[in-house]
Amino acid sequence: MKTLILSTADIKGMINHIGLDCMMSEMIHRLTQAFQSFDKQQTQVPPRSGFEYTQPDYGLLEWMPTREAGKTVTVKMVGYHPTNPQLRNLPTVLSSIGVYDTTSGHLIALADATFTTALRTGATSAVASQFMASPDSSKIGLIGAGAQGLTQLHALAQIFSIDEVFVYDCDPRVTKSFLDRAAFMGLNLVPFADNRLNQLVSGSDIICTATSVDIGQGPVFENHTTKPWLHINGIGADSAGKWELPLALLKRSFVCPDFIEQAIKEGECQHLAPEEIAPDLIEVIQNQHNYLFVQQQLSVFDSTGWALEDKVAVEMLIDYAKDLNLGTFIQLESISEDPLNPYQFTTVSDDFPESSDAIITPRSLTKEYLNLETTSQIPF
Amino acid sequence: MKTLILSTADIKGMINHIGLDCMMSEMIHRLTQAFQSFDKQQTQVPPRSGFEYTQPDYGLLEWMPTREAGKTVTVKMVGYHPTNPQLRNLPTVLSSIGVYDTTSGHLIALADATFTTALRTGATSAVASQFMASPDSSKIGLIGAGAQGLTQLHALAQIFSIDEVFVYDCDPRVTKSFLDRAAFMGLNLVPFADNRLNQLVSGSDIICTATSVDIGQGPVFENHTTKPWLHINGIGADSAGKWELPLALLKRSFVCPDFIEQAIKEGECQHLAPEEIAPDLIEVIQNQHNYLFVQQQLSVFDSTGWALEDKVAVEMLIDYAKDLNLGTFIQLESISEDPLNPYQFTTVSDDFPESSDAIITPRSLTKEYLNLETTSQIPF
């Protein structure tokens, strides 16, 4: 009973085979399906929890659990360390995710979630935009052109026929580098400076805000005239006191949270009274005919990040790994044949040596998968 | 920046080098030190949390987090599936543990915790017994002779000069098999049948209760005459409604919980009023001169399992892995050199191939460790 490890090399292998565009499209497709079929009797998603600290620098380490009844528990561990880029040349977010079989408690898979966190956050905005933005949206405004801005745009590009992208970041070097980073999408990218931010706001059909504005320093743009059907994906607000959008704009918008319990603590919703908050994304998607009007009016998707998205993402990776024969199986858990003797495993010689070569070779990996699928009830 | 994976093969490698007795002694020693130096300003241990379910069978999947300020977050994931032995030939507890660097959020290590959960639970009882049992204790009574009973005895055997071990399990086959399972300790094991349980209770200096009594079906023995200095390690009570000890005995004992917040919910302490509960193990150990009297009276260690023990255990494994050059390093997290471009890692060729061979060989592993120790601030 081995554990599948999906490393960055495996993810690269998948992307090399499948392509980033296809993977993003698949992610959007799977998320849409997951939201459409979501049933809270079947899938529990408690609010995330974790540690927040200031030593050695400000940081968060959080766990984001999900349970699908009778099948799996998925727990994403996510670190948010905003000094990483400057001090360590590392991304702000580092993350991994474990999938556990609720039949036995076995760790089925451990995967990188650094890449999928970026991917799924973009993809979720695309899903929300599909249901709330005008279908003809062609002018995209980005406020905040960092890592998240890139995946926001990449995801929207899978759904909308994009004519122009207005790119703004409070750091002009970031605006500039975005033109290179996003070049692979082949879109018409227009950099905006501070003094034209209002024009970005008034000219966009869809805006994504993905800034790292400091707590208490929001909003990141002024209340201003907008197109009447503007849809905003508000990505950056993710902790108490952090917000990006002008309150007056929020108050005249249909503000749809991903996960209401979190959004009222950490998202744009922290400023709104309960009656000012629209139904959540699940409701809008599952009863879409009731919410068609939203596409014609101001709307905000208040995205704080929902563990269900991570579950969908890691299941996609596991499926790709199966199809492409990627991943490494490790016998992680010390399992004694005699369940009453936790030391028994130490006395049994097995088919792998005692040190770090305990890795199944790629050839036997196929067999593993076949074994799993034909002889056991373990999911995946 | 790789992640160290410590699998069952690595743990076998450690045990083959070090021996089970030495490893248990080291665990007891490290736990004693950790309890002596524990400072709740420095180390946060929130209560565990998780999912409890009845599909497909009754089970629990819980996370047990610990933070050491400025250094690491450690999260043990533990599955408790009591139908595992009968239905799946697997242990009830399957577990793994992750260690995260709070500087960057990086997953430093992932290790099996199935073995160490057994080891540390035994070791913690030995630590508690060292401070609360009579130092001359030589008669050990085991009520419940399953997996936990074995490690309880093994740990006590490192501390006390054991003259006789009285072994009882409600299933006589388990009592019988215990004689084989514990044979390696070279102790004088005396099996007890149901009708002599009272004699076990009255004849023991230390009793360990480690049963899987059903919720609401406790206690597992009757209130009876005991030696005046009897110390009991109550291991089995670990969920609401589950308990093992007679209330009358509890009420006349010094009942010391491992972790009061958990013990009042899940342990023997759930029956006691706050004034009937003694100070916790940390207090008893840190101020041992105030509690010497406990060794002469009835005492109970109410063990529900504390995440700090798991942190100490995984750090021991990591140290052994370093010393013995065991473990596997995997580049798990997808890290782009440009922190603003989460896709950048996909375009860089690196020194490992794209599929599952992304494992550093044992030879370069030494270099890894050296690199870690000399050039970075990552703990371990």
mmCIF file of N, CA and C in Angstrom, chain A residues 287-376:
data_model
loop_
_atom_site.group_PDB
_atom_site.id
_atom_site.type_symbol
_atom_site.label_atom_id
_atom_site.label_comp_id
_atom_site.label_asym_id
_atom_site.label_seq_id
_atom_site.Cartn_x
_atom_site.Cartn_y
_atom_site.Cartn_z
ATOM 1 N N ASN A 287 -28.062 27.292 -9.866
ATOM 2 C CA ASN A 287 -29.353 27.844 -10.281
ATOM 3 C C ASN A 287 -29.127 28.991 -11.250
ATOM 4 N N GLN A 288 -28.317 28.735 -12.246
ATOM 5 C CA GLN A 288 -27.837 29.801 -13.111
ATOM 6 C C GLN A 288 -28.955 30.576 -13.814
ATOM 7 N N HIS A 289 -30.055 29.912 -14.144
ATOM 8 C CA HIS A 289 -31.159 30.613 -14.825
ATOM 9 C C HIS A 289 -31.732 31.733 -13.944
ATOM 10 N N ASN A 290 -31.615 31.594 -12.620
ATOM 11 C CA ASN A 290 -32.098 32.662 -11.719
ATOM 12 C C ASN A 290 -31.149 33.851 -11.664
ATOM 13 N N TYR A 291 -29.935 33.675 -12.176
ATOM 14 C CA TYR A 291 -28.928 34.725 -11.989
ATOM 15 C C TYR A 291 -28.403 35.282 -13.307
ATOM 16 N N LEU A 292 -29.128 35.044 -14.375
ATOM 17 C CA LEU A 292 -28.689 35.575 -15.670
ATOM 18 C C LEU A 292 -28.599 37.103 -15.637
ATOM 19 N N PHE A 293 -29.466 37.733 -14.852
ATOM 20 C CA PHE A 293 -29.473 39.200 -14.742
ATOM 21 C C PHE A 293 -28.121 39.739 -14.290
ATOM 22 N N VAL A 294 -27.365 38.911 -13.549
ATOM 23 C CA VAL A 294 -26.093 39.396 -12.996
ATOM 24 C C VAL A 294 -25.132 39.781 -14.122
ATOM 25 N N GLN A 295 -25.228 39.108 -15.258
ATOM 26 C CA GLN A 295 -24.320 39.383 -16.376
ATOM 27 C C GLN A 295 -24.504 40.795 -16.934
ATOM 28 N N GLN A 296 -25.642 41.414 -16.627
ATOM 29 C CA GLN A 296 -25.921 42.759 -17.142
ATOM 30 C C GLN A 296 -25.647 43.835 -16.106
ATOM 31 N N GLN A 297 -25.201 43.450 -14.945
ATOM 32 C CA GLN A 297 -25.013 44.461 -13.893
ATOM 33 C C GLN A 297 -23.642 44.314 -13.250
ATOM 34 N N LEU A 298 -23.302 45.278 -12.423
ATOM 35 C CA LEU A 298 -22.043 45.237 -11.673
ATOM 36 C C LEU A 298 -22.003 43.991 -10.789
ATOM 37 N N SER A 299 -20.918 43.260 -10.889
ATOM 38 C CA SER A 299 -20.800 42.088 -10.022
ATOM 39 C C SER A 299 -19.359 41.930 -9.548
ATOM 40 N N VAL A 300 -19.225 41.319 -8.378
ATOM 41 C CA VAL A 300 -17.912 41.072 -7.782
ATOM 42 C C VAL A 300 -17.864 39.617 -7.344
ATOM 43 N N PHE A 301 -16.834 38.922 -7.758
ATOM 44 C CA PHE A 301 -16.573 37.591 -7.201
ATOM 45 C C PHE A 301 -15.535 37.773 -6.102
ATOM 46 N N ASP A 302 -15.949 37.492 -4.865
ATOM 47 C CA ASP A 302 -15.077 37.690 -3.709
ATOM 48 C C ASP A 302 -14.375 36.362 -3.427
ATOM 49 N N SER A 303 -13.164 36.249 -3.961
ATOM 50 C CA SER A 303 -12.427 34.984 -3.929
ATOM 51 C C SER A 303 -11.437 34.963 -2.768
ATOM 52 N N THR A 304 -11.651 34.063 -1.835
ATOM 53 C CA THR A 304 -10.696 33.921 -0.723
ATOM 54 C C THR A 304 -9.954 32.593 -0.800
ATOM 55 N N GLY A 305 -10.367 31.749 -1.732
ATOM 56 C CA GLY A 305 -9.690 30.443 -1.868
ATOM 57 C C GLY A 305 -10.430 29.383 -1.084
ATOM 58 N N TRP A 306 -10.887 28.363 -1.782
ATOM 59 C CA TRP A 306 -11.770 27.381 -1.154
ATOM 60 C C TRP A 306 -11.151 26.003 -1.322
ATOM 61 N N ALA A 307 -11.143 25.235 -0.244
ATOM 62 C CA ALA A 307 -10.447 23.944 -0.269
ATOM 63 C C ALA A 307 -10.997 22.988 -1.325
ATOM 64 N N LEU A 308 -12.266 23.125 -1.675
ATOM 65 C CA LEU A 308 -12.825 22.247 -2.717
ATOM 66 C C LEU A 308 -12.050 22.389 -4.030
ATOM 67 N N GLU A 309 -11.614 23.618 -4.319
ATOM 68 C CA GLU A 309 -10.849 23.853 -5.555
ATOM 69 C C GLU A 309 -9.553 23.043 -5.554
ATOM 70 N N ASP A 310 -8.956 22.930 -4.383
ATOM 71 C CA ASP A 310 -7.686 22.208 -4.278
ATOM 72 C C ASP A 310 -7.888 20.711 -4.424
ATOM 73 N N LYS A 311 -9.012 20.253 -3.915
ATOM 74 C CA LYS A 311 -9.355 18.831 -4.079
ATOM 75 C C LYS A 311 -9.532 18.507 -5.574
ATOM 76 N N VAL A 312 -10.238 19.379 -6.274
ATOM 77 C CA VAL A 312 -10.438 19.165 -7.710
ATOM 78 C C VAL A 312 -9.084 19.192 -8.428
ATOM 79 N N ALA A 313 -8.228 20.111 -8.025
ATOM 80 C CA ALA A 313 -6.924 20.256 -8.690
ATOM 81 C C ALA A 313 -6.052 19.018 -8.487
ATOM 82 N N VAL A 314 -5.976 18.522 -7.267
ATOM 83 C CA VAL A 314 -5.079 17.379 -7.040
ATOM 84 C C VAL A 314 -5.642 16.130 -7.703
ATOM 85 N N GLU A 315 -6.955 16.024 -7.783
ATOM 86 C CA GLU A 315 -7.531 14.855 -8.473
ATOM 87 C C GLU A 315 -7.218 14.910 -9.973
ATOM 88 N N MET A 316 -7.163 16.118 -10.505
ATOM 89 C CA MET A 316 -6.751 16.252 -11.905
ATOM 90 C C MET A 316 -5.300 15.789 -12.067
ATOM 91 N N LEU A 317 -4.432 16.218 -11.172
ATOM 92 C CA LEU A 317 -3.023 15.794 -11.264
ATOM 93 C C LEU A 317 -2.906 14.277 -11.179
ATOM 94 N N ILE A 318 -3.650 13.671 -10.267
ATOM 95 C CA ILE A 318 -3.567 12.215 -10.094
ATOM 96 C C ILE A 318 -4.047 11.512 -11.369
ATOM 97 N N ASP A 319 -5.089 12.036 -11.972
ATOM 98 C CA ASP A 319 -5.568 11.434 -13.224
ATOM 99 C C ASP A 319 -4.531 11.569 -14.340
ATOM 100 N N TYR A 320 -3.927 12.739 -14.436
ATOM 101 C CA TYR A 320 -2.868 12.916 -15.435
ATOM 102 C C TYR A 320 -1.705 11.959 -15.170
ATOM 103 N N ALA A 321 -1.352 11.819 -13.895
ATOM 104 C CA ALA A 321 -0.223 10.936 -13.548
ATOM 105 C C ALA A 321 -0.518 9.514 -13.996
ATOM 106 N N LYS A 322 -1.748 9.079 -13.776
ATOM 107 C CA LYS A 322 -2.151 7.737 -14.225
ATOM 108 C C LYS A 322 -2.010 7.624 -15.731
ATOM 109 N N ASP A 323 -2.591 8.597 -16.442
ATOM 110 C CA ASP A 323 -2.590 8.527 -17.900
ATOM 111 C C ASP A 323 -1.177 8.529 -18.459
ATOM 112 N N LEU A 324 -0.301 9.303 -17.827
ATOM 113 C CA LEU A 324 1.030 9.520 -18.393
ATOM 114 C C LEU A 324 2.105 8.704 -17.684
ATOM 115 N N ASN A 325 1.669 7.900 -16.736
ATOM 116 C CA ASN A 325 2.633 7.062 -16.037
ATOM 117 C C ASN A 325 3.688 7.899 -15.312
ATOM 118 N N LEU A 326 3.251 8.939 -14.677
ATOM 119 C CA LEU A 326 4.166 9.797 -13.933
ATOM 120 C C LEU A 326 3.949 9.581 -12.433
ATOM 121 N N GLY A 327 4.892 10.060 -11.658
ATOM 122 C CA GLY A 327 4.779 9.940 -10.212
ATOM 123 C C GLY A 327 5.680 8.856 -9.670
ATOM 124 N N THR A 328 5.864 8.888 -8.366
ATOM 125 C CA THR A 328 6.740 7.942 -7.685
ATOM 126 C C THR A 328 5.947 7.305 -6.550
ATOM 127 N N PHE A 329 6.000 5.994 -6.448
ATOM 128 C CA PHE A 329 5.334 5.321 -5.336
ATOM 129 C C PHE A 329 6.339 5.005 -4.237
ATOM 130 N N ILE A 330 5.980 5.379 -3.026
ATOM 131 C CA ILE A 330 6.837 5.094 -1.872
ATOM 132 C C ILE A 330 6.003 4.371 -0.816
ATOM 133 N N GLN A 331 6.579 3.357 -0.243
ATOM 134 C CA GLN A 331 5.933 2.707 0.906
ATOM 135 C C GLN A 331 6.250 3.571 2.116
ATOM 136 N N LEU A 332 5.366 4.545 2.380
ATOM 137 C CA LEU A 332 5.638 5.517 3.433
ATOM 138 C C LEU A 332 5.304 4.966 4.806
ATOM 139 N N GLU A 333 4.084 4.450 4.945
ATOM 140 C CA GLU A 333 3.600 4.046 6.271
ATOM 141 C C GLU A 333 4.201 2.707 6.691
ATOM 142 N N SER A 334 4.565 2.630 7.949
ATOM 143 C CA SER A 334 5.134 1.396 8.496
ATOM 144 C C SER A 334 3.989 0.479 8.886
ATOM 145 N N ILE A 335 3.731 -0.481 8.037
ATOM 146 C CA ILE A 335 2.588 -1.370 8.241
ATOM 147 C C ILE A 335 3.072 -2.760 8.600
ATOM 148 N N SER A 336 2.689 -3.178 9.774
ATOM 149 C CA SER A 336 3.038 -4.530 10.204
ATOM 150 C C SER A 336 1.942 -5.485 9.765
ATOM 151 N N GLU A 337 2.349 -6.661 9.308
ATOM 152 C CA GLU A 337 1.347 -7.651 8.902
ATOM 153 C C GLU A 337 0.460 -8.026 10.076
ATOM 154 N N ASP A 338 1.044 -8.076 11.264
ATOM 155 C CA ASP A 338 0.261 -8.328 12.471
ATOM 156 C C ASP A 338 -0.150 -6.972 13.043
ATOM 157 N N PRO A 339 -1.421 -6.612 12.930
ATOM 158 C CA PRO A 339 -1.832 -5.281 13.392
ATOM 159 C C PRO A 339 -1.641 -5.097 14.895
ATOM 160 N N LEU A 340 -1.466 -6.182 15.623
ATOM 161 C CA LEU A 340 -1.266 -6.072 17.071
ATOM 162 C C LEU A 340 0.202 -5.911 17.437
ATOM 163 N N ASN A 341 1.049 -5.882 16.436
ATOM 164 C CA ASN A 341 2.477 -5.773 16.723
ATOM 165 C C ASN A 341 3.122 -4.675 15.879
ATOM 166 N N PRO A 342 3.160 -3.443 16.426
ATOM 167 C CA PRO A 342 3.683 -2.315 15.636
ATOM 168 C C PRO A 342 5.170 -2.443 15.317
ATOM 169 N N TYR A 343 5.851 -3.425 15.920
ATOM 170 C CA TYR A 343 7.268 -3.628 15.629
ATOM 171 C C TYR A 343 7.491 -4.707 14.577
ATOM 172 N N GLN A 344 6.443 -5.412 14.211
ATOM 173 C CA GLN A 344 6.636 -6.591 13.361
ATOM 174 C C GLN A 344 7.255 -6.235 12.012
ATOM 175 N N PHE A 345 6.902 -5.058 11.487
ATOM 176 C CA PHE A 345 7.432 -4.663 10.164
ATOM 177 C C PHE A 345 8.953 -4.605 10.150
ATOM 178 N N THR A 346 9.544 -4.391 11.318
ATOM 179 C CA THR A 346 11.002 -4.241 11.360
ATOM 180 C C THR A 346 11.720 -5.567 11.162
ATOM 181 N N THR A 347 10.999 -6.654 11.355
ATOM 182 C CA THR A 347 11.664 -7.961 11.316
ATOM 183 C C THR A 347 11.464 -8.685 9.992
ATOM 184 N N VAL A 348 10.653 -8.089 9.108
ATOM 185 C CA VAL A 348 10.343 -8.737 7.845
ATOM 186 C C VAL A 348 11.242 -8.178 6.759
ATOM 187 N N SER A 349 11.885 -9.061 6.018
ATOM 188 C CA SER A 349 12.644 -8.548 4.883
ATOM 189 C C SER A 349 11.657 -8.332 3.742
ATOM 190 N N ASP A 350 11.872 -7.309 2.975
ATOM 191 C CA ASP A 350 10.927 -7.023 1.909
ATOM 192 C C ASP A 350 11.680 -6.808 0.613
ATOM 193 N N ASP A 351 10.944 -6.431 -0.405
ATOM 194 C CA ASP A 351 11.542 -6.385 -1.736
ATOM 195 C C ASP A 351 12.303 -5.109 -2.030
ATOM 196 N N PHE A 352 12.455 -4.238 -1.040
ATOM 197 C CA PHE A 352 13.300 -3.085 -1.304
ATOM 198 C C PHE A 352 14.366 -2.940 -0.224
ATOM 199 N N PRO A 353 15.495 -2.370 -0.591
ATOM 200 C CA PRO A 353 16.598 -2.264 0.356
ATOM 201 C C PRO A 353 16.272 -1.276 1.481
ATOM 202 N N GLU A 354 17.187 -1.210 2.444
ATOM 203 C CA GLU A 354 16.879 -0.464 3.654
ATOM 204 C C GLU A 354 17.034 1.044 3.534
ATOM 205 N N SER A 355 17.704 1.508 2.524
ATOM 206 C CA SER A 355 17.938 2.956 2.518
ATOM 207 C C SER A 355 17.073 3.624 1.461
ATOM 208 N N SER A 356 17.581 4.701 0.927
ATOM 209 C CA SER A 356 16.721 5.584 0.158
ATOM 210 C C SER A 356 16.377 5.084 -1.240
ATOM 211 N N ASP A 357 16.761 3.873 -1.570
ATOM 212 C CA ASP A 357 16.375 3.350 -2.878
ATOM 213 C C ASP A 357 14.979 2.740 -2.856
ATOM 214 N N ALA A 358 14.257 2.999 -1.797
ATOM 215 C CA ALA A 358 12.957 2.346 -1.622
ATOM 216 C C ALA A 358 11.914 2.909 -2.576
ATOM 217 N N ILE A 359 12.318 3.100 -3.789
ATOM 218 C CA ILE A 359 11.467 3.740 -4.768
ATOM 219 C C ILE A 359 11.156 2.703 -5.842
ATOM 220 N N ILE A 360 9.919 2.637 -6.184
ATOM 221 C CA ILE A 360 9.553 1.713 -7.245
ATOM 222 C C ILE A 360 10.003 2.324 -8.570
ATOM 223 N N THR A 361 10.599 1.520 -9.391
ATOM 224 C CA THR A 361 11.091 2.030 -10.671
ATOM 225 C C THR A 361 9.909 2.316 -11.590
ATOM 226 N N PRO A 362 10.107 3.179 -12.558
ATOM 227 C CA PRO A 362 9.009 3.528 -13.455
ATOM 228 C C PRO A 362 8.329 2.311 -14.085
ATOM 229 N N ARG A 363 9.101 1.263 -14.347
ATOM 230 C CA ARG A 363 8.501 0.111 -15.001
ATOM 231 C C ARG A 363 7.434 -0.529 -14.104
ATOM 232 N N SER A 364 7.783 -0.719 -12.850
ATOM 233 C CA SER A 364 6.823 -1.392 -11.971
ATOM 234 C C SER A 364 5.684 -0.456 -11.568
ATOM 235 N N LEU A 365 5.895 0.813 -11.857
ATOM 236 C CA LEU A 365 4.864 1.797 -11.519
ATOM 237 C C LEU A 365 3.553 1.480 -12.250
ATOM 238 N N THR A 366 3.655 1.103 -13.488
ATOM 239 C CA THR A 366 2.461 0.745 -14.244
ATOM 240 C C THR A 366 1.720 -0.387 -13.550
ATOM 241 N N LYS A 367 2.491 -1.358 -13.127
ATOM 242 C CA LYS A 367 1.896 -2.505 -12.451
ATOM 243 C C LYS A 367 1.157 -2.040 -11.187
ATOM 244 N N GLU A 368 1.812 -1.133 -10.480
ATOM 245 C CA GLU A 368 1.184 -0.586 -9.288
ATOM 246 C C GLU A 368 -0.207 -0.048 -9.589
ATOM 247 N N TYR A 369 -0.238 0.784 -10.592
ATOM 248 C CA TYR A 369 -1.511 1.394 -10.947
ATOM 249 C C TYR A 369 -2.544 0.330 -11.280
ATOM 250 N N LEU A 370 -2.114 -0.644 -12.073
ATOM 251 C CA LEU A 370 -3.045 -1.703 -12.453
ATOM 252 C C LEU A 370 -3.529 -2.438 -11.216
ATOM 253 N N ASN A 371 -2.584 -2.760 -10.333
ATOM 254 C CA ASN A 371 -2.964 -3.434 -9.087
ATOM 255 C C ASN A 371 -3.996 -2.635 -8.328
ATOM 256 N N LEU A 372 -3.710 -1.355 -8.207
ATOM 257 C CA LEU A 372 -4.610 -0.495 -7.452
ATOM 258 C C LEU A 372 -6.001 -0.540 -8.060
ATOM 259 N N GLU A 373 -6.049 -0.459 -9.380
ATOM 260 C CA GLU A 373 -7.356 -0.351 -10.022
ATOM 261 C C GLU A 373 -8.131 -1.656 -10.017
ATOM 262 N N THR A 374 -7.415 -2.749 -10.047
ATOM 263 C CA THR A 374 -8.162 -3.996 -10.197
ATOM 264 C C THR A 374 -8.376 -4.734 -8.890
ATOM 265 N N THR A 375 -7.484 -4.541 -7.923
ATOM 266 C CA THR A 375 -7.601 -5.415 -6.759
ATOM 267 C C THR A 375 -7.995 -4.703 -5.474
ATOM 268 N N SER A 376 -8.025 -3.411 -5.442
ATOM 269 C CA SER A 376 -8.331 -2.778 -4.169
ATOM 270 C C SER A 376 -9.454 -1.770 -4.338
#
